[in-house]
Coordinates of C-alpha atoms and ligand atoms in Angstrom, one line a residue:
X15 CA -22.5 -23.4 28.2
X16 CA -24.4 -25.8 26.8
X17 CA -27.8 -23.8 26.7
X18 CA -25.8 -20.4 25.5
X19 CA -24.6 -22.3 22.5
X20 CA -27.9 -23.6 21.3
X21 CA -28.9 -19.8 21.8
X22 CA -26.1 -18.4 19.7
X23 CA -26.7 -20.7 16.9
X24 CA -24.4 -23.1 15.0
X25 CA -24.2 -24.0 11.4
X26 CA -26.2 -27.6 10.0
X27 CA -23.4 -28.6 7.6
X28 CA -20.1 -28.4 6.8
X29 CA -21.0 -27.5 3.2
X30 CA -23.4 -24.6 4.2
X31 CA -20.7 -22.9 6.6
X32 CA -18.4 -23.1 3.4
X33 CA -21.5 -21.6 1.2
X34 CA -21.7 -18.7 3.5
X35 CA -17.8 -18.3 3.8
X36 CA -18.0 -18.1 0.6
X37 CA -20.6 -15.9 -0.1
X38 CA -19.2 -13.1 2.1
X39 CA -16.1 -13.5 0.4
X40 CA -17.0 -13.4 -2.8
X41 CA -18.5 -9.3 -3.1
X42 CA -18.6 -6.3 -5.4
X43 CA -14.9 -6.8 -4.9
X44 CA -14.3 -9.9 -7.1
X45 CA -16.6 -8.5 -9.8
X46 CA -15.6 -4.8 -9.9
X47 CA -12.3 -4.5 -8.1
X48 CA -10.5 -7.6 -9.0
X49 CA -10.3 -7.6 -12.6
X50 CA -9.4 -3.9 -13.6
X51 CA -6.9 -4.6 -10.7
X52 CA -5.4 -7.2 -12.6
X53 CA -5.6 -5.9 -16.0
X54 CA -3.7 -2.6 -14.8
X55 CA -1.3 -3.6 -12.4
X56 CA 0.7 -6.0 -15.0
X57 CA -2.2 -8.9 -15.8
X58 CA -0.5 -12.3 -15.5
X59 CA 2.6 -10.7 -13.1
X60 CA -0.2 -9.5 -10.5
X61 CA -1.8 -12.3 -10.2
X62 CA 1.3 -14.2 -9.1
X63 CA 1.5 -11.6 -6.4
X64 CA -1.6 -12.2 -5.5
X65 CA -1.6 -15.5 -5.3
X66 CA 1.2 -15.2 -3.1
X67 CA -0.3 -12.5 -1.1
X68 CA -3.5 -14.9 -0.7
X69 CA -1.6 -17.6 0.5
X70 CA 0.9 -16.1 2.4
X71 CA -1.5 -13.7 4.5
X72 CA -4.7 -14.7 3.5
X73 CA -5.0 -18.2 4.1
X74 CA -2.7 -17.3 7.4
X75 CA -5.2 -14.7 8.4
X76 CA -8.1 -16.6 7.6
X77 CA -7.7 -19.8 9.6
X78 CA -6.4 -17.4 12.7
X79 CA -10.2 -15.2 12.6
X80 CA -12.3 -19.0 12.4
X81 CA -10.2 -20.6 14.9
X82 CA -10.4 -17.7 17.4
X83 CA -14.0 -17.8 16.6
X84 CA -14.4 -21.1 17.4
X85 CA -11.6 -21.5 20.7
X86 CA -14.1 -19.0 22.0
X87 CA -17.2 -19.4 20.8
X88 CA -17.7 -15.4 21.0
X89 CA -17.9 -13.0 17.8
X90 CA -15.5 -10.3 17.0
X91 CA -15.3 -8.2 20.6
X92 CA -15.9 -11.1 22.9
X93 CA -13.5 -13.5 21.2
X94 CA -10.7 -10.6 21.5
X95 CA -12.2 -9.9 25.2
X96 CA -11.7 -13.5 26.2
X97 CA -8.0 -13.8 24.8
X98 CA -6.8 -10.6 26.6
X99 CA -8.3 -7.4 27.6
X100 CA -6.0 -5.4 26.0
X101 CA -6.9 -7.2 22.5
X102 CA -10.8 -6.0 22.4
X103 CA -9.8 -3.3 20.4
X104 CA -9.2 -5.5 17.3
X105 CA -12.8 -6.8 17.9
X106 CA -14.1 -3.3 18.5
X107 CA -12.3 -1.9 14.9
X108 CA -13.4 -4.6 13.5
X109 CA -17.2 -4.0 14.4
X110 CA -16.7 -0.4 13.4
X111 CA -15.7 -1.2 9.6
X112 CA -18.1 -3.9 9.5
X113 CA -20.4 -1.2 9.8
X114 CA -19.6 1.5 8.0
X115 CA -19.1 -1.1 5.1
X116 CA -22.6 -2.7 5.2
X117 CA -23.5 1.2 4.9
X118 CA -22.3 1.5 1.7
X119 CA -22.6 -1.6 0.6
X120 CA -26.5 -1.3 0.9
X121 CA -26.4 1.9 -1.2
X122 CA -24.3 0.2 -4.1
X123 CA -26.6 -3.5 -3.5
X124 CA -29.9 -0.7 -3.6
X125 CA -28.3 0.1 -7.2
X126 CA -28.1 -3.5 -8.4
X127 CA -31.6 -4.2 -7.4
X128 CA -32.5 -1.5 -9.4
X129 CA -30.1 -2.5 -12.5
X130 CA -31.6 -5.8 -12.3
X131 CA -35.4 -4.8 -11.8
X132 CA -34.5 -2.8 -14.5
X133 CA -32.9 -5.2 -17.3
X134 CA -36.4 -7.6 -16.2
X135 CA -38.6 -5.5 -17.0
X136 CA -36.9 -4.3 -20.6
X137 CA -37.3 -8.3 -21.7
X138 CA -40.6 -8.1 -21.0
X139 CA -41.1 -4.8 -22.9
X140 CA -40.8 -1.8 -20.5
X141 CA -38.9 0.8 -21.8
X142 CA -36.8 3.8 -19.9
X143 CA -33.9 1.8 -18.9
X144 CA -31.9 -0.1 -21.4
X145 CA -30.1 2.5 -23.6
X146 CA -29.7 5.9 -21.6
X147 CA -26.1 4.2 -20.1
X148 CA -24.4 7.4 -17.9
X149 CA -27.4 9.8 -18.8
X150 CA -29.8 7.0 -16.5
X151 CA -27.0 6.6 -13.5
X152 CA -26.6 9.7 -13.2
X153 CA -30.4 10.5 -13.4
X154 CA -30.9 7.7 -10.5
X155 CA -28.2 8.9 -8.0
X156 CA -29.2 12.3 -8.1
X157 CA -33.0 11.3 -7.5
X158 CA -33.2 11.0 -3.6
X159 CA -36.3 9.2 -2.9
X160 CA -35.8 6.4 -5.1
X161 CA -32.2 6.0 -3.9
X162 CA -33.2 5.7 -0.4
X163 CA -35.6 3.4 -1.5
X164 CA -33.8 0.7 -2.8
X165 CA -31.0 1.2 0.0
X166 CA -33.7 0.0 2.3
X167 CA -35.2 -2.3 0.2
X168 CA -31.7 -3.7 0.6
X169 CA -31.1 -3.3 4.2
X170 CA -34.0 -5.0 4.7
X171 CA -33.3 -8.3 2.4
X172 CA -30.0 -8.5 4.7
X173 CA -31.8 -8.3 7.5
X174 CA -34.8 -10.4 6.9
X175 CA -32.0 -13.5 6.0
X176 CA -30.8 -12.9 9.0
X177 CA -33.8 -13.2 10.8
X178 CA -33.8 -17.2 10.1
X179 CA -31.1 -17.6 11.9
X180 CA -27.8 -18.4 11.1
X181 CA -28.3 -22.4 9.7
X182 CA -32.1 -21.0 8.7
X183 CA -30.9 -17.7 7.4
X184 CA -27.6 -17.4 6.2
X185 CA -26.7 -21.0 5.9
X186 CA -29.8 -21.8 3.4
X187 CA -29.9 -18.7 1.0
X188 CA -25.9 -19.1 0.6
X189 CA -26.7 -22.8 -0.2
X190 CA -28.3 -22.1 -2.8
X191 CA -27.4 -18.8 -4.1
X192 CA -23.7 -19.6 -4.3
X193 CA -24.1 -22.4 -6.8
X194 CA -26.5 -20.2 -8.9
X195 CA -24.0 -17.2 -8.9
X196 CA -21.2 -19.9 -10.2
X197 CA -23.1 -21.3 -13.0
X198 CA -24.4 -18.0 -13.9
X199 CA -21.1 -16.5 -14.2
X200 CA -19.9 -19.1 -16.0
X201 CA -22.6 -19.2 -18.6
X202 CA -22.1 -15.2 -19.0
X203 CA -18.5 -15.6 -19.5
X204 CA -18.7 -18.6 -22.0
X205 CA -21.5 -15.9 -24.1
X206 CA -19.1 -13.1 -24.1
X207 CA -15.7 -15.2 -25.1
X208 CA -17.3 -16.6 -28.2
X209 CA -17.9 -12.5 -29.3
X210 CA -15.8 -11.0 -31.3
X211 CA -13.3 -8.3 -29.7
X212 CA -13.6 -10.5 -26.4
X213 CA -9.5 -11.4 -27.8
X214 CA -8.7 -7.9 -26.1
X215 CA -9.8 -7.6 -22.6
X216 CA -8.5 -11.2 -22.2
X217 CA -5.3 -9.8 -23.6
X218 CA -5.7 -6.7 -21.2
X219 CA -6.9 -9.1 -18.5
X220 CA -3.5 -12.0 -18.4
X221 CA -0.9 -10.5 -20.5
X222 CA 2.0 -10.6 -17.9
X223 CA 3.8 -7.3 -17.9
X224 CA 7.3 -7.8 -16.1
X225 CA 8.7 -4.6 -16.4
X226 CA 5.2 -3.3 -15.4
X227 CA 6.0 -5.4 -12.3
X228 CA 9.8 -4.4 -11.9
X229 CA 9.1 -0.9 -11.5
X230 CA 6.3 -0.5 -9.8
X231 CA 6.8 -3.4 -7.3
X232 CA 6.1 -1.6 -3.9
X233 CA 2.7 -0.2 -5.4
X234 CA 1.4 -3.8 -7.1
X235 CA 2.6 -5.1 -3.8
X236 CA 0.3 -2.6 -2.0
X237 CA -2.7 -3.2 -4.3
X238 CA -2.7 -7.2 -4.3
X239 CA -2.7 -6.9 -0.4
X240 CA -4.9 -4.4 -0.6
X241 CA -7.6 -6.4 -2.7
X242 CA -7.0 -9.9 -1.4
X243 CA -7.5 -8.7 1.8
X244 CA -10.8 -7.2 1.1
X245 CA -12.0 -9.7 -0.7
X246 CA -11.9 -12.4 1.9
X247 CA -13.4 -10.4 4.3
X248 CA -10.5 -10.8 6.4
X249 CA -10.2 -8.0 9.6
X250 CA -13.8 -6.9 10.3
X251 CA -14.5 -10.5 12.9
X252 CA -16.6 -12.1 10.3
X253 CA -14.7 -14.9 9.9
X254 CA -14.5 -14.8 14.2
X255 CA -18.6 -14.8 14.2
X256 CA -18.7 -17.4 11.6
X257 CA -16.2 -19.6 12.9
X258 CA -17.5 -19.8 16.5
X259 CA -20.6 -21.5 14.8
X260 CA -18.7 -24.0 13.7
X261 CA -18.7 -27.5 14.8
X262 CA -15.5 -28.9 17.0
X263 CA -15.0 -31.7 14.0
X264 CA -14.7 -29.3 11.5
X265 CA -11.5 -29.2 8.9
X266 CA -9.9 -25.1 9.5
X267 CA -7.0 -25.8 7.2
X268 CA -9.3 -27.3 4.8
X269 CA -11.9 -24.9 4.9
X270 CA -9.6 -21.9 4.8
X271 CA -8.2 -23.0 1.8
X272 CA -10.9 -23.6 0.0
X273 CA -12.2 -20.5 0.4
X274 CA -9.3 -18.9 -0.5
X275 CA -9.2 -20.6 -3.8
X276 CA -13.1 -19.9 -4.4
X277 CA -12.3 -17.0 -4.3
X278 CA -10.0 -16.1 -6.2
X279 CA -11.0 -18.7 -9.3
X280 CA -14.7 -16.2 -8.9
X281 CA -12.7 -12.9 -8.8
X282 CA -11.1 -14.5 -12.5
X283 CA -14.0 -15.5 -13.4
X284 CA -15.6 -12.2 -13.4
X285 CA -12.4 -10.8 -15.1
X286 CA -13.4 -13.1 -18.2
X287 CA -16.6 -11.9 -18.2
X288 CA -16.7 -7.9 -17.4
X289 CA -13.5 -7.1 -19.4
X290 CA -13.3 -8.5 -22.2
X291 CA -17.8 -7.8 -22.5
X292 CA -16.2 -4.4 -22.2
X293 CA -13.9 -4.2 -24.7
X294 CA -16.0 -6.0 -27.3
X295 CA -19.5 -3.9 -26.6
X296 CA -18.8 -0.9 -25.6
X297 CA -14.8 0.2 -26.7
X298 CA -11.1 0.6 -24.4
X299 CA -12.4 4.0 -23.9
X300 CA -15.0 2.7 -21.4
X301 CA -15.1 3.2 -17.8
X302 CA -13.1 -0.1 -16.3
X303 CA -13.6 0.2 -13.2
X304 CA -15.6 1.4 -10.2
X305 CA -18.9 2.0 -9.6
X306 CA -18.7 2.9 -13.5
X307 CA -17.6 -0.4 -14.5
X308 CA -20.6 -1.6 -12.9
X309 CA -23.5 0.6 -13.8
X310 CA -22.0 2.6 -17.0
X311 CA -20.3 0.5 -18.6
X312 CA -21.9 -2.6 -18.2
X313 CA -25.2 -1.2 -18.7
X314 CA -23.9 -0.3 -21.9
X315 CA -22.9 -3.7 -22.4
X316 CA -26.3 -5.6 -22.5
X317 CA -28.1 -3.0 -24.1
X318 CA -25.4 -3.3 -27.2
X319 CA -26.1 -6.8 -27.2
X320 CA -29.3 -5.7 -28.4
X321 CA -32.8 -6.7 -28.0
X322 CA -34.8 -8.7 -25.1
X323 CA -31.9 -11.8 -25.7
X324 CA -29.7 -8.5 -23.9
X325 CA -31.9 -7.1 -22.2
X326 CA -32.2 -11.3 -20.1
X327 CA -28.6 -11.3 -20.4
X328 CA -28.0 -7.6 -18.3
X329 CA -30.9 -9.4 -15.8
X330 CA -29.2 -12.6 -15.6
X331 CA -25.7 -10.8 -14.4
X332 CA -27.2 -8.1 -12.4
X333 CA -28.8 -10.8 -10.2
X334 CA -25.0 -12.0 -10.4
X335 CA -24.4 -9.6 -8.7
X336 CA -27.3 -9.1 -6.5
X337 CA -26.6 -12.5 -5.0
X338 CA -22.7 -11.8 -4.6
X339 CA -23.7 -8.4 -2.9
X340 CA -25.8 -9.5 -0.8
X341 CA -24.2 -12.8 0.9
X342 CA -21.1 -10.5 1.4
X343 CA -23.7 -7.8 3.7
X344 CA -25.2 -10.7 5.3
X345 CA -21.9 -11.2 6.7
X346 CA -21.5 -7.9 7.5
X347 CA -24.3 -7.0 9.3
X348 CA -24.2 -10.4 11.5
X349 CA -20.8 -8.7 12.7
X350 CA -23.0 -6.2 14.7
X351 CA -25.8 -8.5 15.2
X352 CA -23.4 -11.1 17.0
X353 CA -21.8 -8.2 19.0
X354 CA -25.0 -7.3 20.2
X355 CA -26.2 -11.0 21.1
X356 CA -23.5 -12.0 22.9
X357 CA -23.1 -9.1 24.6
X358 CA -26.7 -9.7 26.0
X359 CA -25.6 -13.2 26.8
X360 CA -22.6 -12.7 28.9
X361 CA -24.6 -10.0 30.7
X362 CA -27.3 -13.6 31.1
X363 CA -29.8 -12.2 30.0
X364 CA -31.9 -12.8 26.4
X365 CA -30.1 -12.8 23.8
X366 CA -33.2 -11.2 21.6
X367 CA -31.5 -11.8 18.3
X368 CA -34.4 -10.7 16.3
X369 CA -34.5 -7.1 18.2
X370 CA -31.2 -6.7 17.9
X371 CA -31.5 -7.4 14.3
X372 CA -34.2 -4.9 13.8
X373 CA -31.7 -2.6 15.7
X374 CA -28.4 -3.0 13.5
X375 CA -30.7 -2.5 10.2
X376 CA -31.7 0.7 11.2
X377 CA -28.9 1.8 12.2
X378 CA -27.1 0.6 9.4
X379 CA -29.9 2.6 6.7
X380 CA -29.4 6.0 9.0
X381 CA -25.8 5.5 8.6
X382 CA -26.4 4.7 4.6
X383 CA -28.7 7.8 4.4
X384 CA -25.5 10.7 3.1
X385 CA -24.1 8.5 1.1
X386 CA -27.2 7.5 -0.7
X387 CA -28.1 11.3 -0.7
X388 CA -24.6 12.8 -2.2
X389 CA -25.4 11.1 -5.7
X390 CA -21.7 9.3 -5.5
X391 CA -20.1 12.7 -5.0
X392 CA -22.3 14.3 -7.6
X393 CA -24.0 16.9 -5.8
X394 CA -22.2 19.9 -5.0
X395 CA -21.8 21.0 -1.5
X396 CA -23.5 18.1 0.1
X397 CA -20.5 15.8 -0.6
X398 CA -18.1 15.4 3.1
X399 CA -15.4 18.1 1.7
X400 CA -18.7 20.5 0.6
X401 CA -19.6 20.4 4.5
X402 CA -16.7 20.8 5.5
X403 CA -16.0 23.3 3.5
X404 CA -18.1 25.7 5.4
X405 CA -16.3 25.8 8.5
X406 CA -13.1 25.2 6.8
X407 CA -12.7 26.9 3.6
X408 CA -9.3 26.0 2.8
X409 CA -9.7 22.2 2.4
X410 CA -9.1 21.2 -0.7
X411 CA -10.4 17.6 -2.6
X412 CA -8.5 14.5 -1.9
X413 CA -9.4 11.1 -2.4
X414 CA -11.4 10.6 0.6
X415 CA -14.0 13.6 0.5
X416 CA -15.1 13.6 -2.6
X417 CA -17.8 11.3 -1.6
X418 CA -19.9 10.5 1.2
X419 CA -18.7 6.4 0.0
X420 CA -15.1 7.5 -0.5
X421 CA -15.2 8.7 3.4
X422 CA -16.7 5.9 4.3
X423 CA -14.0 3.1 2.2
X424 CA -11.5 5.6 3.7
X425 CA -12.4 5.2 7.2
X426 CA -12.6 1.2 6.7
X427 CA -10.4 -0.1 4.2
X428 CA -8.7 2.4 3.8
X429 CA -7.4 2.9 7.7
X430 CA -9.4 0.3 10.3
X431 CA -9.2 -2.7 8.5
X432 CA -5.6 -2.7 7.6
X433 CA -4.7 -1.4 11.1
X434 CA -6.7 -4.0 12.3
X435 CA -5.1 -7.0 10.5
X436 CA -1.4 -5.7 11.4
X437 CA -2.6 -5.7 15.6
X438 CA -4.2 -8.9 15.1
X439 CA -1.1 -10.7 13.6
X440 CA 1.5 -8.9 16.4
X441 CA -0.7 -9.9 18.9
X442 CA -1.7 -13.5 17.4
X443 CA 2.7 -13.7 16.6
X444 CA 4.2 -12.5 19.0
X445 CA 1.4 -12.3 22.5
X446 CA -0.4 -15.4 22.3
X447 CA 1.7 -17.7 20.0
X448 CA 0.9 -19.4 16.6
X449 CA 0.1 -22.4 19.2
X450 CA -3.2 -20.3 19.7
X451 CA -4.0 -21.0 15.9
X452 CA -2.6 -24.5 15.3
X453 CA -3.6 -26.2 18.5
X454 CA -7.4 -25.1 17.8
X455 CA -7.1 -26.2 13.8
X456 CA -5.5 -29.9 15.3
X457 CA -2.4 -29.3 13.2
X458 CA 1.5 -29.1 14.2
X459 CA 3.2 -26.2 15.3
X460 CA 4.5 -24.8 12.3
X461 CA 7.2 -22.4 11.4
X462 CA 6.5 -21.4 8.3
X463 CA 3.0 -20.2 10.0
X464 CA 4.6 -18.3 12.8
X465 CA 6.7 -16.3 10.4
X466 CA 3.4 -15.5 8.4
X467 CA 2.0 -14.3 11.7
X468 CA 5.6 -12.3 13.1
X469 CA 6.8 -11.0 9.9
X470 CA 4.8 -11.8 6.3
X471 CA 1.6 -10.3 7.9
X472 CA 2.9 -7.4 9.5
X473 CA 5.0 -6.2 6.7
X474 CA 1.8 -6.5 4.2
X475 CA -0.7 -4.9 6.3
X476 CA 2.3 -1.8 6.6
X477 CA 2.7 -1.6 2.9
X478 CA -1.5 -1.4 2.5
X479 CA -1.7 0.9 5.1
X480 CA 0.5 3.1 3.9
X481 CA -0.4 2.7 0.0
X482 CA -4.0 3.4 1.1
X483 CA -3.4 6.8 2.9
X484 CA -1.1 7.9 -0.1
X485 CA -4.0 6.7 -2.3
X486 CA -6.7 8.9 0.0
X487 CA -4.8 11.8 1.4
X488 CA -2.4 12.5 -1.2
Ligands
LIG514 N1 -15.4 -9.6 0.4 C1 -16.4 -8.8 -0.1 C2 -16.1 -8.4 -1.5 O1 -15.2 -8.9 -2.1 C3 -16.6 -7.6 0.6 C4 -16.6 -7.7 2.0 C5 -15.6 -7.1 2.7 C6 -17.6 -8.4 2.6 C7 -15.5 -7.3 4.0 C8 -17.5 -8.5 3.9 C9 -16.5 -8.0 4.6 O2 -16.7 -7.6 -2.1

């Protein structure tokens, strides 16, 4: 047991598991998703739901993934495995979206390394970037070898952290890149405030809208799940990988909740930052959200600012969001890497992390070949519905063929992950008892938790489910 521990790895410090908690957390969904989310689902009023949401499921959710992880001291498959054999299937779906998400994820972190290589070279005088805003994204995407380029280039970043190990690797770059992300944020969103026109994306931004609230309740409902859920990584066994490297002595309550609110004080953070720099440099008309928000818009943004002072600025938050990117795929792709490994080790034999590594990153650039190839559903005919199309002529566009990355957030967040959550709360509620969760975490058998587990779960993880096949098949 001993020996297979030492071979699996185990984080040096309570701090650096939080760091990496942290920094899979905090994504491309706190700085793109979250804010327009907020802004345009009743500002103020949707945050209270999702605060709620983030207590009442998240938190929930989050101290049930590390204290499987660490009762068992398996990732995502094994852990299930070892509760029950009928549970592996959470473990499994989770390893599937895990997958599919680092995927895409290393197209749209391919694009920020680009963005940012970009905006450094402009302050030192290259030209060809700054300036050309939708004409130069949409230029990029359609250009294949340079797109599969820097999804490698990405691929392989996530897998050469990796390669350290997880206290070498993962633990060490989150150490360090988490605190930079924060103060960077923070000194980006202090800039943009003090410019003028920032007034009206903070206005967008927290303005509570009540009767926004009141009549659209089931669908704000749906979206705050939706998003909190995604942003804490919650469903896909990272938090079951990175909590069986955690030591016995270590805080779960604690840790959970701190990561919760990390969380969501970064996902506000970037809504003071990326809105209102929206509204003040480029106009309301401007693309809020998406992959737009991002790499349009923002673009826009810095290059408005004017000058090499903008051109540092646009560098400074595209390594922002570099960092957040790619702590989150590090997370990812361990899912599969841990699969692998300890499947190697219950069969006794090597566990051959760095192999398996090399493995998972290739598979995971084959699998991030369409969807760097479909220019973001730009090209004609080589999108999922365009291929389709050819043996079925009658299918018409929905939300989740447009694009090879809309099949792909279809097939995980938009169907495995919530699916995913709901069986892991029944079978956490009502097969192996909170008892499992608060016996691990050294705390008392609570109520309030089991009816999180039997009922608040559930009933979320429903409403997203069904919100997000309206949202992709209607
Ligand atoms: N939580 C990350 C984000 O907000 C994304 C992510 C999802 C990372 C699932 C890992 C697992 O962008």
């Amino acid at each position: 047991m001993e020996k297979q521990h030492h071979h699996r790895g185990s984080w040096g410090s309570s701090l650096g598991f939080l760091m990496a908690a942290i920094g899979s957390a905090v994504g491309l969904g706190n700085l793109w998703g979250f804010p327009f989310k907020m802004g345009a689902n009743g500002g103020f009023a949707f945050l209270l739901v999702y605060i709620i949401m983030t207590v009442a499921v998240g938190f929930a959710m989050l101290m049930a993934e590390m204290a499987i992880g660490r009762k068992t001291g398996r990732s995502a498959v094994g852990a299930f495995r070892q509760l029950g054999r009928g549970s592996a299937v959470v473990g499994y779906m989770g390893v599937i979206s895990g997958t599919v998400v680092v995927s895409y994820y290393c197209v749209l972190g391919g694009l920020c390394l680009r963005y940012c290589l970009g905006f450094f070279t402009e302050t030192f005088g290259g030209t060809g970037f700054a300036g050309h805003g939708e004409a130069f994204f949409q230029a990029f995407t359609a250009n294949p070898w340079p797109m599969l380029l820097f999804t490698g280039l990405f691929a392989v970043i996530t897998g050469a952290i990796l390669l350290g190990g997880v206290s070498g690797g993962i633990e060490k770059f989150s150490t360090v890149a988490m605190p930079a992300l924060f103060f960077m944020l923070i000194a980006l969103a202090v800039y943009i405030g003090r410019q003028p026109g920032a007034e009206a994306g903070y206005a967008f931004m927290f303005t509570p809208d009540w009767a926004y609230l009141k009549e659209n309740f089931f669908s704000v409902v749906s979206t705050a799940a939706g998003q909190m859920f995604f942003s804490l990584s919650l469903a896909m066994g990272i938090m079951v990988a990175y909590g069986s490297y955690l030591k016995k002595d270590e805080n779960i309550p604690r840790d959970a909740l701190l990561i919760c609110g990390a969380d969501t004080v970064i996902a506000l953070l970037a809504g003071c930052l990326v809105i209102p720099a929206a509204f003040a440099f480029v106009g309301e008309d401007a693309y809020m959200s998406g992959v737009k928000l991002l790499f349009v818009t923002m673009h826009q943004v810095f290059f408005n600012i004017g000058g090499r002072f903008g051109c540092f600025l646009g560098f400074i938050f595209f390594l922002t969001v570099c960092i957040a990117a790619i702590t989150s795929s590090v997370s990812l792709l361990e899912v599969s890497v841990s699969f692998g490994v300890d499947r190697r080790i219950d069969k006794h034999k090597e566990p051959k992390r760095t192999r398996m590594i090399a493995i998972c990153t290739l598979l995971v650039f084959l699998l991030a070949v369409p969807v760097a190839l479909d220019a973001m559903g730009g090209t004609p005919g080589a999108t999922p519905l365009g291929l389709l199309q050819q043996w079925f002529p009658a299918l018409a566009v929905k939300g989740w063929n447009e694009s090879f990355i809309n099949a792909y957030s279809f097939i995980s967040e938009g169907f495995l992950m919530p699916l995913g959550a709901l069986l892991m709360s029944l079978f956490i509620g009502y097969k192996y008892q909170t008892d499992l969760v608060t016996h691990e975490c050294g705390i008392r058998r609570s109520r309030v938790l089991e009816v999180c587990y039997r009922f608040i779960v559930p009933i979320a993880m429903l409403v997203v489910l069904y919100g997000q096949l309206k949202d992709f098949l209607g």
